[in-house]
Amino acid sequence: MPIEPSNWIRIIESNPEHTQRYIERFHRMAAQGHDLGGEARFVDAMAERESTILDAGCGPGRVGGRLHARGHHVIGVDVDPGLIEAAEKDYPGPTWAVQDLAALDLESLGTSTVDIIVCAGNVMTFLAPSTRQLVLDNFAAALGAEGRAVIGFGAGRGYDFNEFFGQVAQAGLTVDLALSSWDMRPFSPGSEFLVAVLSKPAVTQVLGL
């Protein structure tokens, strides 16, 4: 069965200038002195040195580029070729590739698993709803032993947090930590943003040993 195109693809098909405006937005924010490194600092703090990190829905590379600068092996994938082109230009070094997260293929990029997945920038809300579970399943399959995924997105974007938690469980992932921001504020039922740290149960736990 064909994979439903993401909401992001639908946006750029109806407005081809959207990608460039998105890239320029972050260039302006950087020039104005905005802090654009919070997600990368969060992930770097939980990563072993020289970890292999998947930047899932990497956009123009601001998270993966910073993690590469901190010494990690970064693979960044995004469905938008224009964003991948910008990442290659602004943040040389990581492996950047055009891929749909619903058809994630790490082996074509030189590995079968990663240590950490970071999925920031409301990427989950730009997925087609029919592919959300598939993407979480792909994340679970991509994580190596003791690997973790960090996913952040906002409320009011068509993906209810409780629905997300249910699909996380269906993917065989455990919520280790839920926060309401990348600066580690606690999550509550009324939070307007979610940062979820997920992991897979160890094999011994699965087998009941």
Coordinates of N, CA and C in Angstrom, one line a residue:
M1 N 0.8 -1.2 0.0 CA 0.0 0.0 0.0 C 0.9 1.3 0.0
P2 N 0.6 2.2 -0.9 CA 1.4 3.4 -0.9 C 1.4 4.2 0.4
I3 N 2.5 4.8 0.7 CA 2.5 5.6 1.9 C 1.9 7.0 1.6
E4 N 1.0 7.4 2.5 CA 0.4 8.7 2.4 C 1.4 9.8 2.5
P5 N 1.4 10.8 1.6 CA 2.4 11.9 1.7 C 2.2 12.7 3.0
S6 N 3.3 13.2 3.5 CA 3.2 13.9 4.8 C 2.6 15.3 4.6
N7 N 2.1 15.8 5.7 CA 1.5 17.2 5.6 C 2.5 18.2 5.1
W8 N 3.8 18.0 5.4 CA 4.8 18.9 4.9 C 4.9 18.9 3.4
I9 N 4.9 17.7 2.8 CA 4.9 17.6 1.4 C 3.7 18.3 0.8
R10 N 2.6 18.1 1.4 CA 1.4 18.8 0.8 C 1.5 20.3 0.9
I11 N 2.2 20.8 2.0 CA 2.4 22.3 2.1 C 3.3 22.8 1.0
I12 N 4.4 22.1 0.8 CA 5.3 22.6 -0.2 C 4.8 22.4 -1.6
E13 N 4.0 21.4 -1.8 CA 3.4 21.3 -3.2 C 2.4 22.4 -3.5
S14 N 1.7 22.9 -2.5 CA 0.8 24.0 -2.7 C 1.5 25.3 -2.6
N15 N 2.6 25.4 -2.0 CA 3.4 26.6 -1.8 C 4.9 26.4 -1.9
P16 N 5.4 26.3 -3.1 CA 6.8 26.0 -3.3 C 7.8 26.9 -2.6
E17 N 7.4 28.1 -2.3 CA 8.3 29.0 -1.6 C 8.4 28.8 -0.1
H18 N 7.6 27.9 0.4 CA 7.6 27.6 1.9 C 8.9 27.2 2.4
T19 N 9.6 26.3 1.7 CA 10.9 25.7 2.2 C 11.9 26.9 2.3
Q20 N 12.0 27.7 1.3 CA 13.0 28.8 1.4 C 12.7 29.8 2.5
R21 N 11.4 30.1 2.7 CA 11.0 31.0 3.8 C 11.4 30.3 5.2
Y22 N 11.2 29.0 5.3 CA 11.5 28.3 6.5 C 13.0 28.4 6.8
I23 N 13.8 28.2 5.8 CA 15.3 28.2 5.9 C 15.7 29.7 6.4
E24 N 15.1 30.7 5.7 CA 15.5 32.0 6.0 C 15.0 32.5 7.4
R25 N 14.0 31.9 7.9 CA 13.5 32.2 9.2 C 14.6 31.8 10.3
F26 N 15.2 30.7 10.1 CA 16.2 30.3 11.1 C 17.5 31.1 10.9
H27 N 17.8 31.5 9.7 CA 18.9 32.3 9.4 C 18.7 33.7 10.2
R28 N 17.5 34.2 10.1 CA 17.2 35.5 10.7 C 17.3 35.3 12.3
M29 N 16.8 34.2 12.8 CA 16.8 34.0 14.2 C 18.2 33.9 14.7
A30 N 19.1 33.2 14.0 CA 20.5 33.1 14.3 C 21.2 34.5 14.3
A31 N 20.9 35.2 13.3 CA 21.5 36.6 13.2 C 21.0 37.5 14.3
Q32 N 19.8 37.3 14.8 CA 19.3 38.1 15.9 C 19.7 37.6 17.3
G33 N 20.5 36.5 17.3 CA 21.0 36.0 18.6 C 20.1 35.1 19.3
H34 N 19.1 34.5 18.7 CA 18.2 33.6 19.4 C 19.0 32.3 19.7
D35 N 18.6 31.6 20.8 CA 19.2 30.4 21.1 C 18.6 29.3 20.3
L36 N 19.3 28.7 19.4 CA 18.8 27.6 18.5 C 19.4 26.3 18.9
G37 N 20.1 26.2 20.0 CA 20.9 25.0 20.3 C 20.3 24.2 21.5
G38 N 19.1 24.5 22.0 CA 18.6 23.8 23.1 C 18.4 22.3 22.9
E39 N 17.9 22.0 21.8 CA 17.6 20.5 21.6 C 18.9 19.8 21.5
A40 N 19.9 20.4 20.8 CA 21.2 19.7 20.7 C 21.9 19.5 22.0
R41 N 21.8 20.5 22.9 CA 22.4 20.4 24.2 C 21.7 19.3 25.0
F42 N 20.4 19.2 24.9 CA 19.6 18.2 25.6 C 20.1 16.8 25.2
V43 N 20.2 16.6 23.9 CA 20.6 15.3 23.4 C 22.1 15.0 23.7
D44 N 22.9 16.0 23.6 CA 24.3 15.8 23.9 C 24.5 15.4 25.3
A45 N 23.7 15.9 26.2 CA 23.9 15.6 27.7 C 23.6 14.2 28.0
M46 N 22.7 13.5 27.2 CA 22.3 12.2 27.4 C 23.1 11.2 26.6
A47 N 24.0 11.6 25.7 CA 24.7 10.8 24.8 C 26.1 10.4 25.3
E48 N 26.4 9.2 25.0 CA 27.8 8.8 25.1 C 28.6 9.5 24.1
R49 N 29.9 9.7 24.3 CA 30.8 10.4 23.3 C 30.8 9.6 22.0
E50 N 30.8 10.3 20.9 CA 30.9 9.7 19.6 C 29.7 8.7 19.3
S51 N 28.5 9.1 19.9 CA 27.3 8.3 19.6 C 26.9 8.5 18.1
T52 N 26.2 7.5 17.6 CA 25.5 7.6 16.3 C 24.1 8.1 16.6
I53 N 23.8 9.2 16.0 CA 22.5 9.9 16.3 C 21.8 10.1 15.0
L54 N 20.5 9.7 14.9 CA 19.6 10.0 13.8 C 18.9 11.3 14.1
D55 N 19.0 12.3 13.3 CA 18.2 13.5 13.3 C 17.1 13.3 12.4
A56 N 15.9 12.9 12.9 CA 14.8 12.5 12.2 C 13.9 13.7 11.8
G57 N 13.8 14.0 10.6 CA 13.1 15.2 10.2 C 14.0 16.4 10.5
C58 N 15.3 16.3 9.9 CA 16.4 17.2 10.3 C 16.2 18.6 9.8
G59 N 15.3 18.9 8.9 CA 15.1 20.2 8.4 C 16.4 20.8 7.8
P60 N 16.8 22.0 8.1 CA 18.0 22.6 7.5 C 19.2 22.3 8.4
G61 N 19.1 21.4 9.3 CA 20.3 20.8 10.0 C 20.8 21.5 11.3
R62 N 20.0 22.3 11.9 CA 20.5 23.1 13.0 C 20.7 22.2 14.2
V63 N 20.0 21.1 14.4 CA 20.2 20.2 15.5 C 21.3 19.2 15.2
G64 N 21.2 18.5 14.1 CA 22.2 17.6 13.8 C 23.6 18.2 13.6
G65 N 23.6 19.4 13.0 CA 24.9 20.1 12.8 C 25.6 20.4 14.1
R66 N 24.8 20.8 15.1 CA 25.4 21.1 16.4 C 25.9 19.8 17.1
L67 N 25.2 18.7 16.9 CA 25.6 17.5 17.5 C 26.8 16.9 16.8
H68 N 27.0 17.1 15.5 CA 28.2 16.7 14.8 C 29.4 17.5 15.4
A69 N 29.2 18.8 15.6 CA 30.2 19.7 16.1 C 30.7 19.2 17.5
R70 N 29.8 18.5 18.2 CA 30.2 18.0 19.5 C 30.8 16.6 19.5
G71 N 31.1 16.2 18.3 CA 31.8 14.9 18.1 C 31.0 13.7 17.9
H72 N 29.7 13.8 17.6 CA 28.8 12.6 17.4 C 28.8 12.3 15.9
H73 N 28.4 11.1 15.6 CA 28.2 10.7 14.2 C 26.7 10.9 13.9
V74 N 26.5 11.8 13.0 CA 25.1 12.2 12.8 C 24.6 11.8 11.4
I75 N 23.4 11.3 11.4 CA 22.7 11.0 10.1 C 21.4 11.8 10.2
G76 N 21.2 12.7 9.2 CA 20.0 13.5 9.2 C 19.2 13.2 8.0
V77 N 17.9 12.9 8.2 CA 17.0 12.6 7.1 C 15.8 13.6 7.1
D78 N 15.4 14.0 5.9 CA 14.2 14.8 5.8 C 13.5 14.5 4.5
V79 N 12.2 14.7 4.4 CA 11.5 14.4 3.2 C 11.6 15.5 2.2
D80 N 12.1 16.7 2.6 CA 12.2 17.9 1.8 C 13.6 18.0 1.2
P81 N 13.8 17.8 -0.1 CA 15.1 18.0 -0.7 C 15.7 19.4 -0.5
G82 N 14.9 20.4 -0.5 CA 15.4 21.8 -0.3 C 16.0 21.9 1.1
L83 N 15.4 21.3 2.1 CA 15.9 21.4 3.4 C 17.2 20.6 3.6
I84 N 17.3 19.5 2.9 CA 18.6 18.7 2.9 C 19.7 19.5 2.2
E85 N 19.4 20.2 1.1 CA 20.4 21.0 0.4 C 20.9 22.1 1.4
A86 N 20.0 22.7 2.1 CA 20.4 23.8 3.1 C 21.3 23.2 4.2
A87 N 20.9 22.0 4.7 CA 21.7 21.4 5.7 C 23.1 21.1 5.2
E88 N 23.2 20.6 4.0 CA 24.6 20.3 3.4 C 25.4 21.5 3.3
K89 N 24.7 22.6 3.0 CA 25.5 23.9 2.8 C 25.9 24.5 4.1
D90 N 25.0 24.5 5.1 CA 25.3 25.2 6.3 C 26.0 24.4 7.4
Y91 N 25.8 23.1 7.3 CA 26.4 22.2 8.3 C 27.1 21.0 7.6
P92 N 28.2 21.2 6.9 CA 28.9 20.1 6.3 C 29.5 19.1 7.4
G93 N 29.5 17.9 7.1 CA 30.0 16.9 8.0 C 29.1 15.7 8.3
P94 N 27.9 15.9 8.7 CA 27.0 14.8 8.9 C 26.6 14.2 7.6
T95 N 26.0 13.0 7.7 CA 25.3 12.4 6.5 C 23.9 12.9 6.4
W96 N 23.6 13.7 5.3 CA 22.3 14.2 5.1 C 21.6 13.4 4.0
A97 N 20.4 13.1 4.1 CA 19.7 12.3 3.0 C 18.2 12.6 3.0
V98 N 17.7 12.6 1.8 CA 16.3 12.7 1.6 C 15.6 11.4 1.8
Q99 N 14.8 11.3 2.8 CA 14.0 10.1 3.1 C 12.8 10.5 3.9
D100 N 11.7 9.7 3.6 CA 10.5 9.8 4.3 C 10.6 9.0 5.6
L101 N 10.3 9.5 6.7 CA 10.4 8.7 8.0 C 9.5 7.5 8.0
A102 N 8.5 7.5 7.2 CA 7.6 6.4 7.1 C 8.2 5.2 6.3
A103 N 9.3 5.6 5.5 CA 10.0 4.6 4.8 C 11.5 4.6 5.1
L104 N 11.8 4.8 6.4 CA 13.2 5.0 6.9 C 14.0 3.8 6.5
D105 N 15.2 4.1 5.9 CA 16.1 3.0 5.4 C 17.5 3.4 5.9
L106 N 17.9 3.0 7.1 CA 19.2 3.3 7.6 C 20.3 2.5 6.9
E107 N 20.0 1.3 6.5 CA 21.0 0.5 5.9 C 21.6 1.2 4.6
S108 N 20.7 1.9 3.9 CA 21.2 2.6 2.7 C 22.2 3.7 3.1
L109 N 22.2 4.1 4.4 CA 23.0 5.2 4.8 C 24.2 4.7 5.7
G110 N 24.4 3.3 5.6 CA 25.6 2.8 6.2 C 25.5 2.2 7.6
T111 N 24.3 2.1 8.1 CA 24.1 1.5 9.5 C 22.8 0.8 9.5
S112 N 22.6 0.0 10.5 CA 21.3 -0.7 10.7 C 20.6 -0.1 12.0
T113 N 21.4 0.4 12.9 CA 20.8 0.9 14.2 C 21.6 2.2 14.6
V114 N 20.9 3.0 15.5 CA 21.6 4.2 16.0 C 21.4 4.1 17.5
D115 N 22.3 5.0 18.2 CA 22.2 5.1 19.6 C 21.1 6.0 20.1
I116 N 20.9 7.0 19.4 CA 19.8 8.0 19.8 C 19.1 8.5 18.6
I117 N 17.8 8.7 18.7 CA 17.0 9.4 17.7 C 16.5 10.7 18.3
V118 N 16.7 11.8 17.6 CA 16.1 13.1 18.0 C 15.2 13.5 16.9
C119 N 13.9 13.8 17.3 CA 12.9 14.3 16.4 C 12.3 15.5 17.0
A120 N 12.8 16.7 16.6 CA 12.5 17.9 17.1 C 11.6 18.7 16.1
G121 N 11.4 20.0 16.4 CA 10.8 20.9 15.5 C 9.4 20.6 15.0
N122 N 8.6 19.9 15.9 CA 7.2 19.6 15.5 C 7.1 18.6 14.4
V123 N 8.1 17.8 14.1 CA 8.1 16.9 13.0 C 7.0 16.0 13.0
M124 N 6.7 15.4 14.2 CA 5.6 14.4 14.3 C 4.2 15.0 13.9
T125 N 4.0 16.3 14.0 CA 2.7 16.9 13.6 C 2.7 17.2 12.1
F126 N 3.8 17.1 11.4 CA 3.8 17.3 10.0 C 3.7 15.9 9.3
L127 N 3.7 14.8 10.0 CA 3.4 13.5 9.4 C 2.0 13.4 9.0
A128 N 1.7 12.6 7.9 CA 0.3 12.2 7.7 C -0.2 11.4 8.8
P129 N -1.4 11.6 9.4 CA -1.8 10.9 10.5 C -1.8 9.4 10.3
S130 N -2.0 8.9 9.1 CA -1.9 7.4 8.8 C -0.5 6.9 9.0
T131 N 0.5 7.7 9.0 CA 1.9 7.2 9.1 C 2.5 7.3 10.5
R132 N 1.8 8.0 11.4 CA 2.4 8.2 12.7 C 2.9 6.9 13.4
Q133 N 2.0 5.9 13.4 CA 2.3 4.6 14.1 C 3.5 4.0 13.3
L134 N 3.5 4.0 12.0 CA 4.6 3.4 11.2 C 5.9 4.1 11.5
V135 N 5.9 5.4 11.7 CA 7.1 6.1 12.0 C 7.7 5.7 13.4
L136 N 6.8 5.7 14.4 CA 7.2 5.2 15.7 C 7.7 3.8 15.7
D137 N 7.1 2.9 14.9 CA 7.6 1.6 14.7 C 9.0 1.6 14.1
N138 N 9.2 2.4 13.1 CA 10.5 2.5 12.5 C 11.5 3.0 13.5
F139 N 11.2 4.0 14.3 CA 12.1 4.5 15.3 C 12.5 3.3 16.3
A140 N 11.5 2.5 16.7 CA 11.8 1.4 17.6 C 12.7 0.4 16.9
A141 N 12.5 0.1 15.7 CA 13.4 -0.8 15.0 C 14.8 -0.2 14.8
A142 N 14.9 1.1 14.7 CA 16.2 1.7 14.4 C 17.1 1.8 15.7
L143 N 16.5 1.8 16.8 CA 17.3 1.9 18.1 C 18.0 0.7 18.4
G144 N 19.3 0.8 18.7 CA 20.1 -0.3 19.1 C 19.9 -0.6 20.6
A145 N 20.7 -1.5 21.1 CA 20.6 -1.9 22.5 C 20.8 -0.7 23.4
E146 N 19.9 -0.4 24.3 CA 19.9 0.7 25.2 C 19.8 2.0 24.5
G147 N 19.3 2.0 23.3 CA 19.1 3.3 22.5 C 17.9 4.0 23.0
R148 N 17.9 5.3 22.8 CA 16.7 6.1 23.2 C 16.3 7.1 22.1
A149 N 15.1 7.4 22.1 CA 14.5 8.4 21.2 C 14.0 9.6 22.0
V150 N 14.2 10.8 21.4 CA 13.7 12.0 22.0 C 12.9 12.7 21.0
I151 N 11.6 12.9 21.4 CA 10.6 13.5 20.4 C 10.0 14.7 21.1
G152 N 10.0 15.8 20.4 CA 9.4 17.0 20.9 C 8.4 17.6 19.9
F153 N 7.2 18.0 20.4 CA 6.2 18.7 19.5 C 5.2 19.4 20.4
G154 N 4.5 20.4 19.8 CA 3.6 21.2 20.5 C 2.1 20.7 20.5
A155 N 1.3 21.2 21.5 CA -0.1 20.9 21.5 C -0.8 21.7 20.5
G156 N -2.0 21.4 20.2 CA -2.9 22.2 19.2 C -2.5 22.0 17.8
R157 N -1.8 21.0 17.5 CA -1.3 20.8 16.1 C -1.9 19.5 15.5
G158 N -3.0 19.0 16.1 CA -3.7 17.9 15.5 C -3.2 16.5 15.9
Y159 N -2.3 16.5 16.9 CA -1.7 15.2 17.4 C -1.8 15.2 18.9
D160 N -2.9 14.7 19.4 CA -3.1 14.7 20.9 C -2.0 13.9 21.6
F161 N -1.5 14.5 22.7 CA -0.5 13.8 23.5 C -0.9 12.4 23.9
N162 N -2.1 12.3 24.3 CA -2.5 10.9 24.8 C -2.5 9.9 23.6
E163 N -2.9 10.4 22.4 CA -2.8 9.5 21.3 C -1.4 9.1 21.0
F164 N -0.5 10.1 21.1 CA 0.9 9.8 20.9 C 1.4 8.8 21.9
F165 N 1.1 9.0 23.2 CA 1.5 8.0 24.2 C 1.0 6.6 23.9
G166 N -0.2 6.5 23.5 CA -0.8 5.2 23.1 C 0.0 4.6 21.9
Q167 N 0.3 5.4 21.0 CA 1.1 4.8 19.8 C 2.5 4.5 20.2
V168 N 3.1 5.2 21.1 CA 4.4 4.9 21.6 C 4.4 3.5 22.2
A169 N 3.4 3.2 23.1 CA 3.3 1.9 23.7 C 3.1 0.8 22.7
Q170 N 2.3 1.1 21.6 CA 2.0 0.1 20.6 C 3.3 -0.2 19.8
A171 N 4.2 0.8 19.7 CA 5.5 0.5 19.0 C 6.5 -0.3 19.9
G172 N 6.1 -0.6 21.1 CA 7.0 -1.3 22.0 C 8.0 -0.4 22.7
L173 N 7.7 0.9 22.8 CA 8.6 1.8 23.5 C 8.0 2.2 24.8
T174 N 8.9 2.6 25.7 CA 8.6 3.1 27.0 C 8.9 4.5 27.2
V175 N 8.0 5.3 27.8 CA 8.3 6.7 28.1 C 9.1 6.7 29.4
D176 N 10.4 7.1 29.3 CA 11.3 7.2 30.4 C 11.1 8.5 31.1
L177 N 10.8 9.5 30.4 CA 10.7 10.9 30.9 C 9.9 11.7 30.0
A178 N 9.0 12.5 30.6 CA 8.1 13.5 29.9 C 8.4 14.9 30.5
L179 N 8.7 15.8 29.6 CA 8.9 17.2 30.0 C 8.1 18.1 29.1
S180 N 8.0 19.4 29.6 CA 7.2 20.3 28.8 C 8.0 21.3 28.0
S181 N 9.3 21.1 28.0 CA 10.2 22.0 27.2 C 11.6 21.4 27.1
W182 N 12.4 21.9 26.2 CA 13.7 21.4 26.0 C 14.7 21.9 27.2
D183 N 14.2 22.8 28.0 CA 15.0 23.2 29.2 C 14.5 22.5 30.4
M184 N 13.8 21.3 30.2 CA 13.6 20.3 31.2 C 12.6 20.7 32.3
R185 N 11.6 21.5 31.9 CA 10.5 21.8 32.8 C 9.6 20.6 32.9
P186 N 8.9 20.4 34.0 CA 8.1 19.2 34.2 C 6.9 19.2 33.2
F187 N 6.5 18.0 32.8 CA 5.3 17.9 32.0 C 4.0 17.7 32.9
S188 N 2.9 18.3 32.5 CA 1.7 18.1 33.2 C 0.5 18.0 32.2
P189 N -0.6 17.6 32.6 CA -1.7 17.4 31.6 C -2.1 18.7 30.8
G190 N -1.8 19.9 31.4 CA -2.1 21.1 30.7 C -0.9 21.7 29.9
S191 N 0.2 21.0 29.8 CA 1.4 21.5 29.1 C 1.1 21.7 27.6
E192 N 1.7 22.8 27.1 CA 1.5 23.1 25.7 C 2.6 22.5 24.8
F193 N 3.5 21.8 25.4 CA 4.6 21.2 24.6 C 5.0 20.0 25.3
L194 N 5.5 19.0 24.6 CA 6.0 17.7 25.1 C 7.3 17.4 24.6
V195 N 8.2 17.1 25.5 CA 9.5 16.4 25.1 C 9.5 15.1 25.8
A196 N 9.5 14.0 25.0 CA 9.4 12.6 25.5 C 10.7 11.9 25.2
V197 N 11.2 11.3 26.3 CA 12.4 10.4 26.1 C 11.9 9.0 26.2
L198 N 12.2 8.3 25.1 CA 11.6 6.9 24.9 C 12.8 5.9 24.9
S199 N 12.5 4.7 25.3 CA 13.5 3.6 25.2 C 12.7 2.3 24.9
K200 N 13.5 1.3 24.5 CA 13.0 -0.1 24.3 C 13.3 -0.9 25.5
P201 N 12.4 -1.7 25.9 CA 12.7 -2.6 27.1 C 13.9 -3.5 26.7
A202 N 14.7 -3.8 27.6 CA 15.9 -4.7 27.4 C 15.3 -6.1 27.0
V203 N 16.1 -6.9 26.3 CA 15.7 -8.2 25.9 C 15.4 -9.1 27.1
T204 N 16.2 -9.0 28.2 CA 15.9 -9.8 29.3 C 14.5 -9.5 29.9
Q205 N 14.1 -8.2 29.8 CA 12.8 -7.8 30.3 C 11.7 -8.4 29.5
V206 N 11.9 -8.3 28.1 CA 10.9 -8.9 27.2 C 10.7 -10.4 27.5
L207 N 11.8 -11.1 27.7 CA 11.8 -12.5 27.9 C 11.4 -12.9 29.3
G208 N 11.2 -11.9 30.2 CA 10.9 -12.1 31.6 C 12.0 -12.7 32.4
L209 N 13.2 -12.5 32.0 CA 14.3 -13.1 32.7 C 14.8 -12.2 33.8

